[in-house]
Short mmCIF file of C-alpha atoms in Angstrom, two decimals:
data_model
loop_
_atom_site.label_atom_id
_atom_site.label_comp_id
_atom_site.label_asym_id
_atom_site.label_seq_id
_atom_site.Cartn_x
_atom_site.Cartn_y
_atom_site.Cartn_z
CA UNK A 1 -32.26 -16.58 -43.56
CA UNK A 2 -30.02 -18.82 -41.27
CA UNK A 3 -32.11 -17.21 -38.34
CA UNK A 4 -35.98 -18.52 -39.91
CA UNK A 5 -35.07 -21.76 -40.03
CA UNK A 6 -32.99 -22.24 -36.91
CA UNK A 7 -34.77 -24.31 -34.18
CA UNK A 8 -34.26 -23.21 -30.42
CA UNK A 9 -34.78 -24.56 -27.41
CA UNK A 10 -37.42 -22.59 -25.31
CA UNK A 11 -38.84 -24.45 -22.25
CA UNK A 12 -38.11 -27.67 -23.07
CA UNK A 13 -40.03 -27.22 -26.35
CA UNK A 14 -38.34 -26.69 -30.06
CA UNK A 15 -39.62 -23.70 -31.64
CA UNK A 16 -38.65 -21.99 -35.09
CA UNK A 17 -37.29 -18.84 -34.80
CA UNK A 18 -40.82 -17.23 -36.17
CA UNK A 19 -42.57 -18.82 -33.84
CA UNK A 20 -40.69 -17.16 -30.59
CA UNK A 21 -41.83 -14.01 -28.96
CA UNK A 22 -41.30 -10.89 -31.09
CA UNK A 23 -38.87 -9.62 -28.25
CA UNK A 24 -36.90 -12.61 -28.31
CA UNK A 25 -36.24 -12.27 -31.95
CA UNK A 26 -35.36 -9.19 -31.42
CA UNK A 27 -32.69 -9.97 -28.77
CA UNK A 28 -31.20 -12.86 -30.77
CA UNK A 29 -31.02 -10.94 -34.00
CA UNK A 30 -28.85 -7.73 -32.40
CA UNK A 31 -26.70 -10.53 -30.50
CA UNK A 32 -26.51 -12.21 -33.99
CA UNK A 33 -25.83 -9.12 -35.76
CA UNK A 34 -23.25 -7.86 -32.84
CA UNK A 35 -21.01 -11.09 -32.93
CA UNK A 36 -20.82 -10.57 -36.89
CA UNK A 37 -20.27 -6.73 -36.79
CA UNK A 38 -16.99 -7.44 -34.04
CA UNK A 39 -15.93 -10.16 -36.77
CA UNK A 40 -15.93 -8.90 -39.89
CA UNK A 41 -15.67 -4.76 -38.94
CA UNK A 42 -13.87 -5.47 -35.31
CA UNK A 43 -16.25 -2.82 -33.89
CA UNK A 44 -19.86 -2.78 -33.04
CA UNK A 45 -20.72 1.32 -32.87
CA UNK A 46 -19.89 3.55 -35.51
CA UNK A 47 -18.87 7.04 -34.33
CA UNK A 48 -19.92 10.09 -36.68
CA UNK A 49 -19.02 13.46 -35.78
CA UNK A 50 -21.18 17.06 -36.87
CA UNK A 51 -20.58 20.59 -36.66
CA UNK A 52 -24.18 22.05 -35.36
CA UNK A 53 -24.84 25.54 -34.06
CA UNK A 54 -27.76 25.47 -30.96
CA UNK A 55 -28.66 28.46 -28.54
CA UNK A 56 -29.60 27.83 -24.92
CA UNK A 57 -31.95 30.16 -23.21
CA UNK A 58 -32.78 30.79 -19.69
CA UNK A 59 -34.17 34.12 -19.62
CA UNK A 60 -37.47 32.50 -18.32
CA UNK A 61 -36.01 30.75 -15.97
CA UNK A 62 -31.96 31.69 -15.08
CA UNK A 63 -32.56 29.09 -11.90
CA UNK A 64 -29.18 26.61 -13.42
CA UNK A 65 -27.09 29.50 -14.27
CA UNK A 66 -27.84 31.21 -10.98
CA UNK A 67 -27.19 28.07 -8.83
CA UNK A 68 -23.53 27.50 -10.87
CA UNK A 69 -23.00 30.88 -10.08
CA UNK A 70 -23.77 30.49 -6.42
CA UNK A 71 -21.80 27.83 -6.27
CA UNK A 72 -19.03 29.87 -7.95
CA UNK A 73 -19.14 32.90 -5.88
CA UNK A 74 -18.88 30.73 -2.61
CA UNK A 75 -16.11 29.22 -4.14
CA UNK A 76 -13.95 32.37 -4.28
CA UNK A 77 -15.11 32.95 -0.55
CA UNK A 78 -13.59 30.25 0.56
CA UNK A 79 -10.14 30.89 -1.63
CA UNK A 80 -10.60 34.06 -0.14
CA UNK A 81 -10.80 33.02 3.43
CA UNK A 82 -7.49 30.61 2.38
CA UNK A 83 -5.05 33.07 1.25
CA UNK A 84 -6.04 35.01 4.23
CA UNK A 85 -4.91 32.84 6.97
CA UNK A 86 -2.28 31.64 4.54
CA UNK A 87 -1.10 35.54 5.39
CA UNK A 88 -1.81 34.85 8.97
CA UNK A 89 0.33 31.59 9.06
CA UNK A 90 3.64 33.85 7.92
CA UNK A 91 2.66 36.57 10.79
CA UNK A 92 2.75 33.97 13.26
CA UNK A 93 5.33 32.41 12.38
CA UNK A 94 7.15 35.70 12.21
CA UNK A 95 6.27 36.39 15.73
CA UNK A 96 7.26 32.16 16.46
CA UNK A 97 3.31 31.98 18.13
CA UNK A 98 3.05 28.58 17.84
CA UNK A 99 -0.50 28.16 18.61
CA UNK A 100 -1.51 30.73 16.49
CA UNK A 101 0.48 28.76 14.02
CA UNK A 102 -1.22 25.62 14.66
CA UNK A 103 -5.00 27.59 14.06
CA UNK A 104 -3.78 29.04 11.09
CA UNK A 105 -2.83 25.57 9.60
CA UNK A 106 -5.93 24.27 10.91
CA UNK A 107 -8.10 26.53 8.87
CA UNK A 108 -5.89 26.37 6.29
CA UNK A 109 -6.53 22.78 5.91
CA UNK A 110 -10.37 23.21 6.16
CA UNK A 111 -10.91 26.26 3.78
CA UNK A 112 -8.88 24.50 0.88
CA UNK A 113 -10.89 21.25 1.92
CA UNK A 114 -14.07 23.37 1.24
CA UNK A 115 -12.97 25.54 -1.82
CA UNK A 116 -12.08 21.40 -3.12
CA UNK A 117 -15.25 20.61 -2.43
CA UNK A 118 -17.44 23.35 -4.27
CA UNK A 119 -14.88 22.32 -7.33
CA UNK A 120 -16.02 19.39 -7.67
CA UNK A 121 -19.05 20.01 -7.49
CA UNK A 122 -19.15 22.52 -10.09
CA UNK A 123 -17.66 20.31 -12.41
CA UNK A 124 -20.21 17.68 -11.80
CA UNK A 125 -22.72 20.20 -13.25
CA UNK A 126 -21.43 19.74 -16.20
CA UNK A 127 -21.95 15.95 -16.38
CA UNK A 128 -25.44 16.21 -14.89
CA UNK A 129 -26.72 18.12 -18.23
CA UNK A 130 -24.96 15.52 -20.02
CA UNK A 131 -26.60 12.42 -18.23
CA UNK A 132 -29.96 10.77 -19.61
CA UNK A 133 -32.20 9.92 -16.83
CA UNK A 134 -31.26 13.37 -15.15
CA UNK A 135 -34.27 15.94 -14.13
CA UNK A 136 -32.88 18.46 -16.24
CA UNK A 137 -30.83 16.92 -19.04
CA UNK A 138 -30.13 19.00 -21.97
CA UNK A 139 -27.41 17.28 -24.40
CA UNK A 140 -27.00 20.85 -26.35
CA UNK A 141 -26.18 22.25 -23.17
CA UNK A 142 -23.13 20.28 -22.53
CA UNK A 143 -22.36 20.21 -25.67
CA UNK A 144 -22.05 23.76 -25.71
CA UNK A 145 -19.82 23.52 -22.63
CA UNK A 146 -17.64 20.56 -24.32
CA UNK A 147 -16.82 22.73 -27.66
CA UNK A 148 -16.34 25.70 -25.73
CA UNK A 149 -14.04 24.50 -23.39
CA UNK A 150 -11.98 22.60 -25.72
CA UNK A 151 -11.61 26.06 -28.26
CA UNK A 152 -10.34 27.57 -25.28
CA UNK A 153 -7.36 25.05 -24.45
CA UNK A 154 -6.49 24.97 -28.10
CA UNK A 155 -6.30 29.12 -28.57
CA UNK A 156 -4.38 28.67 -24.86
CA UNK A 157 -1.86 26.26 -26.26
CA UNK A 158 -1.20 28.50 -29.39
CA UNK A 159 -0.34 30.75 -27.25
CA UNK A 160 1.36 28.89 -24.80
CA UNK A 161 3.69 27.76 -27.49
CA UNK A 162 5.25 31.33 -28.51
CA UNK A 163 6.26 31.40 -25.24
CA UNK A 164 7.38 28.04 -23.44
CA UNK A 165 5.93 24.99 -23.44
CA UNK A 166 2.80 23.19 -23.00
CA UNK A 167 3.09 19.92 -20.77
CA UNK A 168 -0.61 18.26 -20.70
CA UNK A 169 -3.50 19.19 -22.01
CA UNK A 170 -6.71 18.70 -19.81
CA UNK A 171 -10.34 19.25 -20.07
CA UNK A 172 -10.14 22.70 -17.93
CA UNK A 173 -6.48 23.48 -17.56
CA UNK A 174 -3.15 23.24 -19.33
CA UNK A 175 0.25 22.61 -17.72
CA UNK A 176 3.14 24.20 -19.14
CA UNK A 177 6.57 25.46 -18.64
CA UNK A 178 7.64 29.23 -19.08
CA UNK A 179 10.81 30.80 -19.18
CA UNK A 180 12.47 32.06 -15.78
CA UNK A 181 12.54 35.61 -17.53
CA UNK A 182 9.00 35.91 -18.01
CA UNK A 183 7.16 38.52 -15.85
CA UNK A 184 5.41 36.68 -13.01
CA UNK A 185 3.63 38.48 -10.60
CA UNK A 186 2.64 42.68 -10.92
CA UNK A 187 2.30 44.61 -7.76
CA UNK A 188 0.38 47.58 -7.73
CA UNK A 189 -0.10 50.05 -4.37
CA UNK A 190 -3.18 51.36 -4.39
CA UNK A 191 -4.83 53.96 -1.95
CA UNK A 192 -7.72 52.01 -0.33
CA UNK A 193 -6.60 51.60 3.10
CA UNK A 194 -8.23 48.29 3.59
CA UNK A 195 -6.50 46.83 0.92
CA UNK A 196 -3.54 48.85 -0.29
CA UNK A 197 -1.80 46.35 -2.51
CA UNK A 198 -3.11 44.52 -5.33
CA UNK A 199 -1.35 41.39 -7.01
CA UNK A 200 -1.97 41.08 -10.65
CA UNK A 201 -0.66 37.91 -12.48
CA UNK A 202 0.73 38.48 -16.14
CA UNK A 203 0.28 35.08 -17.15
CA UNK A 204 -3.44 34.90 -16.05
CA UNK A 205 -3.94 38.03 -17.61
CA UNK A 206 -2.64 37.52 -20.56
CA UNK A 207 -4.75 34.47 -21.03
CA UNK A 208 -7.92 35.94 -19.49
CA UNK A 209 -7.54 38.90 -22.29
CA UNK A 210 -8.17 35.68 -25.20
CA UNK A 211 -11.48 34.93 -23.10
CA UNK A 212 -12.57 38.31 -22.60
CA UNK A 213 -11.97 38.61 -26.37
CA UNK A 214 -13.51 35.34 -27.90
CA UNK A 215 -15.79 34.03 -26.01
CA UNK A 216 -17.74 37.37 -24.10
CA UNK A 217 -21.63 37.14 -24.24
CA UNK A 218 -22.30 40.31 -25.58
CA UNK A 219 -26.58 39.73 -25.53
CA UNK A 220 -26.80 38.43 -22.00
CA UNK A 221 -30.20 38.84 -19.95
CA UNK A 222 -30.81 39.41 -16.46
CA UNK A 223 -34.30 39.47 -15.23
CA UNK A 224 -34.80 42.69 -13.02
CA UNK A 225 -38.66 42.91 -13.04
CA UNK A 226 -40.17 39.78 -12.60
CA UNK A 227 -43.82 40.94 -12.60
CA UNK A 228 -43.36 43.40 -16.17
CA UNK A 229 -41.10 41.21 -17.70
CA UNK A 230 -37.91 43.73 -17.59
CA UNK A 231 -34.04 42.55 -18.55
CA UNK A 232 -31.31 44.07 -18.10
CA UNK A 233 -28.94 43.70 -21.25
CA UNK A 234 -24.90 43.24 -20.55
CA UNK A 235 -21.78 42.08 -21.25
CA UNK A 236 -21.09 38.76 -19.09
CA UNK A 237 -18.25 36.86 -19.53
CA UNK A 238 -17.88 34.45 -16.30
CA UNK A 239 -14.91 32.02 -17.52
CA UNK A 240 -10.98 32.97 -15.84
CA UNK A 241 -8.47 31.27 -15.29
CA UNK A 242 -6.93 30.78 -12.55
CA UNK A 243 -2.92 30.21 -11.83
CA UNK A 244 -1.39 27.62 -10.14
CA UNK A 245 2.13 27.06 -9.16
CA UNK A 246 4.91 28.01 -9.82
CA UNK A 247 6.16 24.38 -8.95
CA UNK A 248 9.42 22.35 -8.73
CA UNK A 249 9.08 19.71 -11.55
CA UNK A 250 6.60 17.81 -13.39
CA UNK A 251 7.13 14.14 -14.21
CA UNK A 252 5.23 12.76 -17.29
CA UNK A 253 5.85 9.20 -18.46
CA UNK A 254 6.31 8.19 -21.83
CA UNK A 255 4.05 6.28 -23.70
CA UNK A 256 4.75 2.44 -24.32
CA UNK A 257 3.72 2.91 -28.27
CA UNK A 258 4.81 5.47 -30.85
CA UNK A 259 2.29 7.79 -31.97
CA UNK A 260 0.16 6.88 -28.98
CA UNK A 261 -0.30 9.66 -25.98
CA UNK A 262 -0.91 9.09 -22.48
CA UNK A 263 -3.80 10.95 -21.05
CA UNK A 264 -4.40 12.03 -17.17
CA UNK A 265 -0.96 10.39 -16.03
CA UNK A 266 1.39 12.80 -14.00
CA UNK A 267 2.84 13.71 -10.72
CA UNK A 268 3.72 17.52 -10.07
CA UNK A 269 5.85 18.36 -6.82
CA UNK A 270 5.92 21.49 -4.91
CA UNK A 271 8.41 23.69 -3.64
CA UNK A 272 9.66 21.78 -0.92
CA UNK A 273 9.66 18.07 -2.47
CA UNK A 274 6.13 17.26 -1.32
CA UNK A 275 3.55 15.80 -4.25
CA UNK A 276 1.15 18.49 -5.01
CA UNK A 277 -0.96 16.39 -7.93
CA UNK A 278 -1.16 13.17 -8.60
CA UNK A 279 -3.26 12.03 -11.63
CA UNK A 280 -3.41 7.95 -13.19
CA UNK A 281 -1.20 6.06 -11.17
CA UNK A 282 -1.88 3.02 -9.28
CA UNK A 283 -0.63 4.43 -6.26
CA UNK A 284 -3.67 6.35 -5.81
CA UNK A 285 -5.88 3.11 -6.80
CA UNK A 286 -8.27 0.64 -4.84
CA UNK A 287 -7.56 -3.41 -6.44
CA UNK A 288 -3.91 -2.44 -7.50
CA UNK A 289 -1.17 -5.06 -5.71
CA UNK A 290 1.05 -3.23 -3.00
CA UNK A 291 4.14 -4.08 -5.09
CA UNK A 292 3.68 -1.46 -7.87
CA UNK A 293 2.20 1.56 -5.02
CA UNK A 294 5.27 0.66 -3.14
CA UNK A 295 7.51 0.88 -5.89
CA UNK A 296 5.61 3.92 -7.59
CA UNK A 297 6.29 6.03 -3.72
CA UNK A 298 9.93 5.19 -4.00
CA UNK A 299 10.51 6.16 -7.69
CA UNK A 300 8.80 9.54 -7.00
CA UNK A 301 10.76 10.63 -4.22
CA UNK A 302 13.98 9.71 -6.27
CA UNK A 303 13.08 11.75 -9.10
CA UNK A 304 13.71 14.95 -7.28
CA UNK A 305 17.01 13.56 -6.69
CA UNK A 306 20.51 14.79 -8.29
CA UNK A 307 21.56 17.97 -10.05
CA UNK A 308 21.37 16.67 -13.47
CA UNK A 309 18.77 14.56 -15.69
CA UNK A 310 21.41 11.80 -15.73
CA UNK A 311 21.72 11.79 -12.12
CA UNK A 312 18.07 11.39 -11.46
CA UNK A 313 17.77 8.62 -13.58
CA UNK A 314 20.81 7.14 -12.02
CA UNK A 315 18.62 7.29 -8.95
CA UNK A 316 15.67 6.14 -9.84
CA UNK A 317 17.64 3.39 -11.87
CA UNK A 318 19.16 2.02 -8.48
CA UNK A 319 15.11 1.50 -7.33
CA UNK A 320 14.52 0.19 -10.10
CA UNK A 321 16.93 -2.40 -10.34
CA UNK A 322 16.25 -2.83 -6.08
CA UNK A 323 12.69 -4.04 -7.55
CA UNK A 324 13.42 -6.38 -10.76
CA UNK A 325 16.23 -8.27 -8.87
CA UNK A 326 13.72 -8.86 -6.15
CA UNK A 327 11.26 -10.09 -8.91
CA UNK A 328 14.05 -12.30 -11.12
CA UNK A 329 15.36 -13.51 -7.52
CA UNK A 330 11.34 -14.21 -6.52
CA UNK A 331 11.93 -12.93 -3.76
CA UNK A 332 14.40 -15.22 -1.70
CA UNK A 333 15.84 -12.69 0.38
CA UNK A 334 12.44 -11.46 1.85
CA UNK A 335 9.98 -14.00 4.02
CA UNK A 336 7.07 -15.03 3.00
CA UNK A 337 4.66 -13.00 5.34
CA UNK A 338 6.57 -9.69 3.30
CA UNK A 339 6.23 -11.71 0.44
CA UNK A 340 2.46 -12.15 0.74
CA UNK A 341 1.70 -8.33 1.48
CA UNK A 342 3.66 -7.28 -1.46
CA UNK A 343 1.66 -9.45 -3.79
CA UNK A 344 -1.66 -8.89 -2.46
CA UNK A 345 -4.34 -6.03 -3.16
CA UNK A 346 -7.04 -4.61 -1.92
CA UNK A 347 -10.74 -3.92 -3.03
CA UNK A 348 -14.21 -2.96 -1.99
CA UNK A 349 -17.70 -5.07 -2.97
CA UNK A 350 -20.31 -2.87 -3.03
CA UNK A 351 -22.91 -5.03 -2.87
CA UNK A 352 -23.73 -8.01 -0.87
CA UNK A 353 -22.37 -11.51 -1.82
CA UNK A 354 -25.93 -13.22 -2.32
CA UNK A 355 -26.67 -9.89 -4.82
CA UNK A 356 -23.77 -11.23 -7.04
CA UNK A 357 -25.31 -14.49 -7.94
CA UNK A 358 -23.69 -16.23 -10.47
CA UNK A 359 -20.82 -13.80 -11.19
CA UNK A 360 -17.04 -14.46 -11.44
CA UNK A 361 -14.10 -12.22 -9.68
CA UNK A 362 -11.09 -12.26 -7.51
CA UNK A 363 -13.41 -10.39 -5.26
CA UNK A 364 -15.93 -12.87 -5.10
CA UNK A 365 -13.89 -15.75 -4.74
CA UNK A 366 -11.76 -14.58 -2.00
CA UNK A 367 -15.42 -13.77 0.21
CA UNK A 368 -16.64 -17.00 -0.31
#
């Protein structure tokens, strides 16, 4: 009612709001509607969530599954290839070749680059199904995938937590501690010259065995004839997991409100004090000021300091407190050209400046 008899300016002319274009109407009423939904409900979208069962078939036409699984199986030749010259590495450096060494490391370098590389672009197949304006987008397909995947951490942290403890919860993958006494690694000699020992991890087969139980497709179809229509009915079952680790510590930081977890934010060290994964912090960041990535690099190096949890934190404590005075002092004992790169940040337009038009940033600002 407030809307019809409104009057609006539309070039240079007073209309009513019945008289404006039926688009128009439409834009002012949602805006109208939008401002009083964030007002009165402090939330424009209302979230619902169902149960549904769907089925997704490709015995027609197996050309997705086949290219995942393509991308899959070149995957594991490239981990392949990189525990191989990771084998090669220790021979030479048995034997102190040092440019044997040197290849090894080199190849080292690009086979985990490339076995990186198919991983991410295996997970981005599962966010192609998912987006809208893709070729072949199929929401039941991811959400398939999404319930699936998410079962399978829960059942894994049930488990987890009879026996240690689980650390973070991701999307595919769950860190966790485990008892020094639990069995690690299995060795078994076998008789095939070419590869007479086998190495069997316990933990990844004792989680593999929930998988192979739950979650095997017991119906699956291959297509063997194409011309009389023939499939070939199996068991498939193509999700493992893989270990990783064991490593030196994990740092998680607490959250800044009770009852409220942090998601995606750790730093997990190897063996011999270098940073193995790094998820959430602004030290990996574009646009984030040098002060907190230069204080983040120093705090992580000090928390593998000391024999004792209060010892690191009496470390990390003394950076700490190196930082705040030099904030509280603002900065008096450093010059100003220090002061200047500590406070500044860096970021990346990806556009031109004229594309921008009107728009209002640090970013734009600063180019102009």
């Amino acid at each position: 009612k407030k809307l019809s008899i409104s009057f609006l300016a539309n070039n240079n002319s007073t209309l009513s709001f019945h008289e404006l274009p039926q688009e128009t109407q439409t834009t002012i009423e949602r805006k109208r509607l939008a401002d009083y939904c964030r007002k009165a409900y402090k939330k424009v979208n209302h979230t619902r969530e169902e149960t549904r069962e769907t089925t997704v078939c490709q015995c027609e036409n197996s050309f997705y599954v086949d290219t995942v699984r393509a991308f899959r199986d070149r995957r594991y030749e490239y981990k392949g290839l990189h525990k191989k010259w990771k084998k090669n590495l220790a021979t030479a450096s048995k034997k102190e070749d040092l440019n044997e060494a040197r290849r090894c490391n080199n190849l080292i370098v690009i086979y985990d680059s490339l076995q990186l590389a198919h991983k991410c672009i295996l997970n981005s197949f599962y966010g192609y199904v998912m987006r809208r304006g893709a070729r072949w987008h199929r929401m039941e397909m991811g959400g398939i995938v999404c319930t699936t995947g998410s079962t399978i951490i829960k059942r894994t942290r049930e488990l987890i937590e009879q026996i240690g403890r689980p650390l973070e919860l991701d999307t595919d993958g769950i860190w966790c501690v485990l008892p020094a006494t639990f069995p690690e690694n299995y060795e078994l000699i076998t008789r095939d010259p070419a590869r007479p020992k086998v190495v069997i991890s316990y933990p990844c087969s004792l989680l593999n065995l929930i998988i192979k139980d739950y979650y095997t497709n017991d119906q699956y179809h291959e297509l063997v004839d194409k011309e009389k229509r023939q499939y070939e009915i199996r068991d498939e079952n193509s999700i493992f997991f893989e270990i990783d680790g064991p490593y030196l510590a994990m740092v998680l930081p607490a959250s800044k409100e009770e009852g409220k977890r942090i998601k995606k934010r750790y730093c997990v060290f190897n063996m011999d004090g270098s940073i193995a994964e790094l998820k959430g912090f602004e030290v990996k960041r574009n646009g984030e000021l040098q002060l907190i990535k230069i204080f983040q690099a120093s705090v992580f190096d000090a928390f593998l300091k000391g024999t004792t949890l209060e010892e690191c934190y009496g470390h990390v404590a003394t950076i700490a407190d190196y930082w705040l005075d030099l904030l509280f002092s603002h900065a008096k004992d450093i010059t100003d050209k220090e002061l200047f790169e500590l406070i500044s940040e860096r970021r990346t337009m990806s556009r031109m400046l004229s594309e921008y038009g009107e728009q209002k940033s640090t970013s734009i600002s600063t180019a102009k």
